[in-house]
Amino acid sequence: MTTLPTAVLPIFTAAGWFVGRKVPLTPAVPTGHPVAAILSEFGGLNVGELGPGIECARSDIVFGWFPHEAYEEISEIGDLLETDLAYLAEAHNGHQSLYLDREGRVFDVSPVAPGIRLVGRSFGEAMERILLGRKGSPLLLPSLDKVYWYGEVLLRGNPQILGIEDLRKG
């Protein structure tokens, strides 16, 4: 069973989740990756809703295996961190794609808000941020000089940016 923060348990329960829930997975889901256990427990659920949140808009999350191959940023992050990222869900009415790495960190990519963000260092932290409307951390890939963050352009060196080295340290 995946641990969920108390603050989001009612949101998951309202979406149909219950302790011990298990759904079959498509054979495409990588069985040796932590995403398999999460999708087995939450696959098919549409959790949360769009609206005002604590720091930013809160979002919905639709769990399922429908990866988008178009995001080069995800491949670059995986290579830089020496980890595999697997598709987890779509969020914000389908405008964000969520990916889970082998360490359990959740990243999001969106064509609407270019760039990649660390949403949570754990699945539970990411769910709380997304469903309650708390900001994640913008990442700046080594190949870029700036990142767009809630209407601002943040340049390399800005303390709001999470660097790859910070992620490598844990």
PDB file of C-alpha atoms in Angstrom:
ATOM      1  CA  MET A   1       0.000   0.000   0.000  1.00  0.00           C
ATOM      2  CA  THR A   2       1.192   3.482  -0.878  1.00  0.00           C
ATOM      3  CA  THR A   3       1.256   6.000   1.950  1.00  0.00           C
ATOM      4  CA  LEU A   4      -0.911   9.055   1.352  1.00  0.00           C
ATOM      5  CA  PRO A   5      -0.816  12.224   3.456  1.00  0.00           C
ATOM      6  CA  THR A   6      -3.824  12.671   5.740  1.00  0.00           C
ATOM      7  CA  ALA A   7      -4.725  15.936   3.971  1.00  0.00           C
ATOM      8  CA  VAL A   8      -5.474  14.140   0.682  1.00  0.00           C
ATOM      9  CA  LEU A   9      -7.016  10.873   1.949  1.00  0.00           C
ATOM     10  CA  PRO A  10     -10.599  12.234   1.649  1.00  0.00           C
ATOM     11  CA  ILE A  11      -9.904  13.351  -1.937  1.00  0.00           C
ATOM     12  CA  PHE A  12      -8.679   9.875  -2.898  1.00  0.00           C
ATOM     13  CA  THR A  13     -11.547   8.184  -1.072  1.00  0.00           C
ATOM     14  CA  ALA A  14     -14.085  10.384  -2.884  1.00  0.00           C
ATOM     15  CA  ALA A  15     -12.509   9.264  -6.177  1.00  0.00           C
ATOM     16  CA  GLY A  16     -13.105   5.590  -5.329  1.00  0.00           C
ATOM     17  CA  TRP A  17      -9.801   4.593  -3.757  1.00  0.00           C
ATOM     18  CA  PHE A  18      -9.833   2.235  -0.767  1.00  0.00           C
ATOM     19  CA  VAL A  19      -7.178   0.374   1.194  1.00  0.00           C
ATOM     20  CA  GLY A  20      -6.248  -2.800  -0.655  1.00  0.00           C
ATOM     21  CA  ARG A  21      -7.438  -1.581  -4.073  1.00  0.00           C
ATOM     22  CA  LYS A  22      -5.681  -3.393  -6.952  1.00  0.00           C
ATOM     23  CA  VAL A  23      -6.320  -3.105 -10.673  1.00  0.00           C
ATOM     24  CA  PRO A  24      -4.703  -5.056 -13.514  1.00  0.00           C
ATOM     25  CA  LEU A  25      -1.931  -3.309 -15.423  1.00  0.00           C
ATOM     26  CA  THR A  26      -1.258  -3.169 -19.127  1.00  0.00           C
ATOM     27  CA  PRO A  27       1.809  -5.252 -20.057  1.00  0.00           C
ATOM     28  CA  ALA A  28       3.540  -2.010 -21.173  1.00  0.00           C
ATOM     29  CA  VAL A  29       3.932  -0.833 -17.548  1.00  0.00           C
ATOM     30  CA  PRO A  30       7.507  -1.603 -16.433  1.00  0.00           C
ATOM     31  CA  THR A  31       7.108  -4.237 -13.719  1.00  0.00           C
ATOM     32  CA  GLY A  32      10.444  -3.548 -12.020  1.00  0.00           C
ATOM     33  CA  HIS A  33       9.712   0.172 -11.645  1.00  0.00           C
ATOM     34  CA  PRO A  34       7.911   1.717  -8.623  1.00  0.00           C
ATOM     35  CA  VAL A  35       5.285   3.095 -11.033  1.00  0.00           C
ATOM     36  CA  ALA A  36       3.822  -0.422 -11.338  1.00  0.00           C
ATOM     37  CA  ALA A  37       2.809  -0.576  -7.660  1.00  0.00           C
ATOM     38  CA  ILE A  38       1.309   2.920  -7.756  1.00  0.00           C
ATOM     39  CA  LEU A  39      -0.667   2.321 -10.953  1.00  0.00           C
ATOM     40  CA  SER A  40      -1.856  -1.033  -9.592  1.00  0.00           C
ATOM     41  CA  GLU A  41      -3.328   0.806  -6.601  1.00  0.00           C
ATOM     42  CA  PHE A  42      -4.547   4.042  -8.230  1.00  0.00           C
ATOM     43  CA  GLY A  43      -4.885   3.222 -11.947  1.00  0.00           C
ATOM     44  CA  GLY A  44      -8.115   4.433 -13.523  1.00  0.00           C
ATOM     45  CA  LEU A  45      -8.894   6.935 -10.781  1.00  0.00           C
ATOM     46  CA  ASN A  46      -9.648  10.587 -11.520  1.00  0.00           C
ATOM     47  CA  VAL A  47      -8.685  12.336  -8.281  1.00  0.00           C
ATOM     48  CA  GLY A  48      -9.256  15.977  -7.299  1.00  0.00           C
ATOM     49  CA  GLU A  49     -10.527  18.946  -9.221  1.00  0.00           C
ATOM     50  CA  LEU A  50      -9.359  22.229 -10.682  1.00  0.00           C
ATOM     51  CA  GLY A  51      -9.754  25.351  -8.571  1.00  0.00           C
ATOM     52  CA  PRO A  52      -7.977  27.847  -6.353  1.00  0.00           C
ATOM     53  CA  GLY A  53      -5.315  26.344  -4.127  1.00  0.00           C
ATOM     54  CA  ILE A  54      -2.980  27.349  -1.323  1.00  0.00           C
ATOM     55  CA  GLU A  55      -0.101  28.786  -3.456  1.00  0.00           C
ATOM     56  CA  CYS A  56      -1.315  28.078  -6.983  1.00  0.00           C
ATOM     57  CA  ALA A  57      -4.214  26.341  -8.692  1.00  0.00           C
ATOM     58  CA  ARG A  58      -5.078  22.908  -7.411  1.00  0.00           C
ATOM     59  CA  SER A  59      -5.414  20.202  -9.999  1.00  0.00           C
ATOM     60  CA  ASP A  60      -7.015  16.940 -10.904  1.00  0.00           C
ATOM     61  CA  ILE A  61      -4.971  13.778 -11.526  1.00  0.00           C
ATOM     62  CA  VAL A  62      -5.964  10.940 -13.845  1.00  0.00           C
ATOM     63  CA  PHE A  63      -3.894   7.832 -13.139  1.00  0.00           C
ATOM     64  CA  GLY A  64      -3.130   5.544 -16.042  1.00  0.00           C
ATOM     65  CA  TRP A  65      -0.540   4.424 -18.531  1.00  0.00           C
ATOM     66  CA  PHE A  66      -0.689   6.802 -21.482  1.00  0.00           C
ATOM     67  CA  PRO A  67       2.874   8.085 -21.889  1.00  0.00           C
ATOM     68  CA  HIS A  68       3.789  10.940 -24.185  1.00  0.00           C
ATOM     69  CA  GLU A  69       7.025  10.354 -26.034  1.00  0.00           C
ATOM     70  CA  ALA A  70       7.361  14.012 -27.073  1.00  0.00           C
ATOM     71  CA  TYR A  71       8.974  15.291 -23.889  1.00  0.00           C
ATOM     72  CA  GLU A  72      12.723  15.471 -24.434  1.00  0.00           C
ATOM     73  CA  GLU A  73      13.135  17.071 -21.001  1.00  0.00           C
ATOM     74  CA  ILE A  74      12.129  13.828 -19.286  1.00  0.00           C
ATOM     75  CA  SER A  75      14.793  11.858 -21.141  1.00  0.00           C
ATOM     76  CA  GLU A  76      17.384  14.495 -20.295  1.00  0.00           C
ATOM     77  CA  ILE A  77      16.474  14.461 -16.585  1.00  0.00           C
ATOM     78  CA  GLY A  78      16.595  10.657 -16.529  1.00  0.00           C
ATOM     79  CA  ASP A  79      20.024  10.653 -18.159  1.00  0.00           C
ATOM     80  CA  LEU A  80      21.396  13.375 -15.863  1.00  0.00           C
ATOM     81  CA  LEU A  81      20.132  11.675 -12.704  1.00  0.00           C
ATOM     82  CA  GLU A  82      20.939   8.185 -13.975  1.00  0.00           C
ATOM     83  CA  THR A  83      17.419   6.976 -13.301  1.00  0.00           C
ATOM     84  CA  ASP A  84      14.454   5.743 -15.311  1.00  0.00           C
ATOM     85  CA  LEU A  85      11.377   7.907 -15.384  1.00  0.00           C
ATOM     86  CA  ALA A  86       8.035   6.246 -16.058  1.00  0.00           C
ATOM     87  CA  TYR A  87       4.744   7.848 -16.958  1.00  0.00           C
ATOM     88  CA  LEU A  88       2.368   8.039 -13.985  1.00  0.00           C
ATOM     89  CA  ALA A  89      -0.630  10.248 -14.759  1.00  0.00           C
ATOM     90  CA  GLU A  90      -1.952  13.314 -16.441  1.00  0.00           C
ATOM     91  CA  ALA A  91      -2.984  16.331 -14.437  1.00  0.00           C
ATOM     92  CA  HIS A  92      -4.545  19.754 -14.765  1.00  0.00           C
ATOM     93  CA  ASN A  93      -7.206  18.727 -17.234  1.00  0.00           C
ATOM     94  CA  GLY A  94      -4.643  16.862 -19.334  1.00  0.00           C
ATOM     95  CA  HIS A  95      -2.208  19.777 -19.604  1.00  0.00           C
ATOM     96  CA  GLN A  96       0.486  18.217 -17.415  1.00  0.00           C
ATOM     97  CA  SER A  97       2.171  14.839 -17.556  1.00  0.00           C
ATOM     98  CA  LEU A  98       3.493  13.326 -14.338  1.00  0.00           C
ATOM     99  CA  TYR A  99       6.507  11.018 -14.253  1.00  0.00           C
ATOM    100  CA  LEU A 100       7.912   8.923 -11.407  1.00  0.00           C
ATOM    101  CA  ASP A 101      11.586   8.035 -11.094  1.00  0.00           C
ATOM    102  CA  ARG A 102      13.059   4.968  -9.404  1.00  0.00           C
ATOM    103  CA  GLU A 103      13.662   6.950  -6.198  1.00  0.00           C
ATOM    104  CA  GLY A 104       9.972   7.830  -5.958  1.00  0.00           C
ATOM    105  CA  ARG A 105      10.312  11.482  -6.994  1.00  0.00           C
ATOM    106  CA  VAL A 106       7.537  12.948  -9.141  1.00  0.00           C
ATOM    107  CA  PHE A 107       8.227  15.382 -11.997  1.00  0.00           C
ATOM    108  CA  ASP A 108       5.820  17.242 -14.237  1.00  0.00           C
ATOM    109  CA  VAL A 109       6.112  18.457 -17.795  1.00  0.00           C
ATOM    110  CA  SER A 110       3.614  20.617 -19.637  1.00  0.00           C
ATOM    111  CA  PRO A 111       3.454  22.097 -23.121  1.00  0.00           C
ATOM    112  CA  VAL A 112       1.412  24.954 -21.594  1.00  0.00           C
ATOM    113  CA  ALA A 113       4.105  25.909 -19.053  1.00  0.00           C
ATOM    114  CA  PRO A 114       7.377  24.899 -20.738  1.00  0.00           C
ATOM    115  CA  GLY A 115       9.977  23.259 -18.575  1.00  0.00           C
ATOM    116  CA  ILE A 116      10.098  20.552 -15.982  1.00  0.00           C
ATOM    117  CA  ARG A 117       9.318  20.747 -12.303  1.00  0.00           C
ATOM    118  CA  LEU A 118       9.995  18.552  -9.287  1.00  0.00           C
ATOM    119  CA  VAL A 119       6.530  18.189  -7.805  1.00  0.00           C
ATOM    120  CA  GLY A 120       7.548  16.032  -4.870  1.00  0.00           C
ATOM    121  CA  ARG A 121      10.459  14.061  -3.469  1.00  0.00           C
ATOM    122  CA  SER A 122       7.898  11.331  -2.752  1.00  0.00           C
ATOM    123  CA  PHE A 123       4.579  10.259  -4.241  1.00  0.00           C
ATOM    124  CA  GLY A 124       2.704  11.470  -1.148  1.00  0.00           C
ATOM    125  CA  GLU A 125       4.348  14.903  -1.197  1.00  0.00           C
ATOM    126  CA  ALA A 126       3.545  15.270  -4.907  1.00  0.00           C
ATOM    127  CA  MET A 127      -0.102  14.325  -4.397  1.00  0.00           C
ATOM    128  CA  GLU A 128      -0.467  16.868  -1.614  1.00  0.00           C
ATOM    129  CA  ARG A 129       1.132  19.641  -3.702  1.00  0.00           C
ATOM    130  CA  ILE A 130      -0.950  18.938  -6.803  1.00  0.00           C
ATOM    131  CA  LEU A 131      -4.296  18.329  -5.118  1.00  0.00           C
ATOM    132  CA  LEU A 132      -4.055  21.196  -2.620  1.00  0.00           C
ATOM    133  CA  GLY A 133      -2.361  23.717  -4.913  1.00  0.00           C
ATOM    134  CA  ARG A 134       1.187  24.028  -3.604  1.00  0.00           C
ATOM    135  CA  LYS A 135       4.067  24.905  -5.915  1.00  0.00           C
ATOM    136  CA  GLY A 136       6.792  22.431  -6.773  1.00  0.00           C
ATOM    137  CA  SER A 137      10.335  23.428  -7.703  1.00  0.00           C
ATOM    138  CA  PRO A 138      11.382  24.550 -11.176  1.00  0.00           C
ATOM    139  CA  LEU A 139      14.342  22.690 -12.651  1.00  0.00           C
ATOM    140  CA  LEU A 140      16.851  24.197 -15.007  1.00  0.00           C
ATOM    141  CA  LEU A 141      18.409  21.716 -17.360  1.00  0.00           C
ATOM    142  CA  PRO A 142      22.099  22.269 -18.112  1.00  0.00           C
ATOM    143  CA  SER A 143      21.158  22.888 -21.745  1.00  0.00           C
ATOM    144  CA  LEU A 144      18.996  25.908 -20.812  1.00  0.00           C
ATOM    145  CA  ASP A 145      19.689  29.375 -19.415  1.00  0.00           C
ATOM    146  CA  LYS A 146      16.209  30.220 -18.137  1.00  0.00           C
ATOM    147  CA  VAL A 147      13.010  28.664 -16.887  1.00  0.00           C
ATOM    148  CA  TYR A 148       9.463  30.035 -16.871  1.00  0.00           C
ATOM    149  CA  TRP A 149       7.846  29.999 -13.441  1.00  0.00           C
ATOM    150  CA  TYR A 150       4.332  31.324 -12.755  1.00  0.00           C
ATOM    151  CA  GLY A 151       4.661  34.236 -15.152  1.00  0.00           C
ATOM    152  CA  GLU A 152       8.306  34.978 -14.310  1.00  0.00           C
ATOM    153  CA  VAL A 153      11.444  34.194 -16.239  1.00  0.00           C
ATOM    154  CA  LEU A 154      14.055  32.820 -13.837  1.00  0.00           C
ATOM    155  CA  LEU A 155      17.655  32.906 -15.010  1.00  0.00           C
ATOM    156  CA  ARG A 156      20.420  30.477 -14.103  1.00  0.00           C
ATOM    157  CA  GLY A 157      21.640  31.279 -10.582  1.00  0.00           C
ATOM    158  CA  ASN A 158      18.213  32.260  -9.238  1.00  0.00           C
ATOM    159  CA  PRO A 159      17.778  30.631  -5.790  1.00  0.00           C
ATOM    160  CA  GLN A 160      14.203  29.542  -6.663  1.00  0.00           C
ATOM    161  CA  ILE A 161      15.596  27.123  -9.255  1.00  0.00           C
ATOM    162  CA  LEU A 162      16.402  23.574  -8.217  1.00  0.00           C
ATOM    163  CA  GLY A 163      19.565  22.409  -9.930  1.00  0.00           C
ATOM    164  CA  ILE A 164      20.414  18.937 -11.098  1.00  0.00           C
ATOM    165  CA  GLU A 165      23.238  18.792  -8.541  1.00  0.00           C
ATOM    166  CA  ASP A 166      20.685  19.464  -5.772  1.00  0.00           C
ATOM    167  CA  LEU A 167      18.644  16.494  -6.982  1.00  0.00           C
ATOM    168  CA  ARG A 168      21.688  14.252  -7.139  1.00  0.00           C
ATOM    169  CA  LYS A 169      22.430  15.055  -3.483  1.00  0.00           C
ATOM    170  CA  GLY A 170      18.950  13.940  -2.516  1.00  0.00           C
TER     171      GLY A 170
END
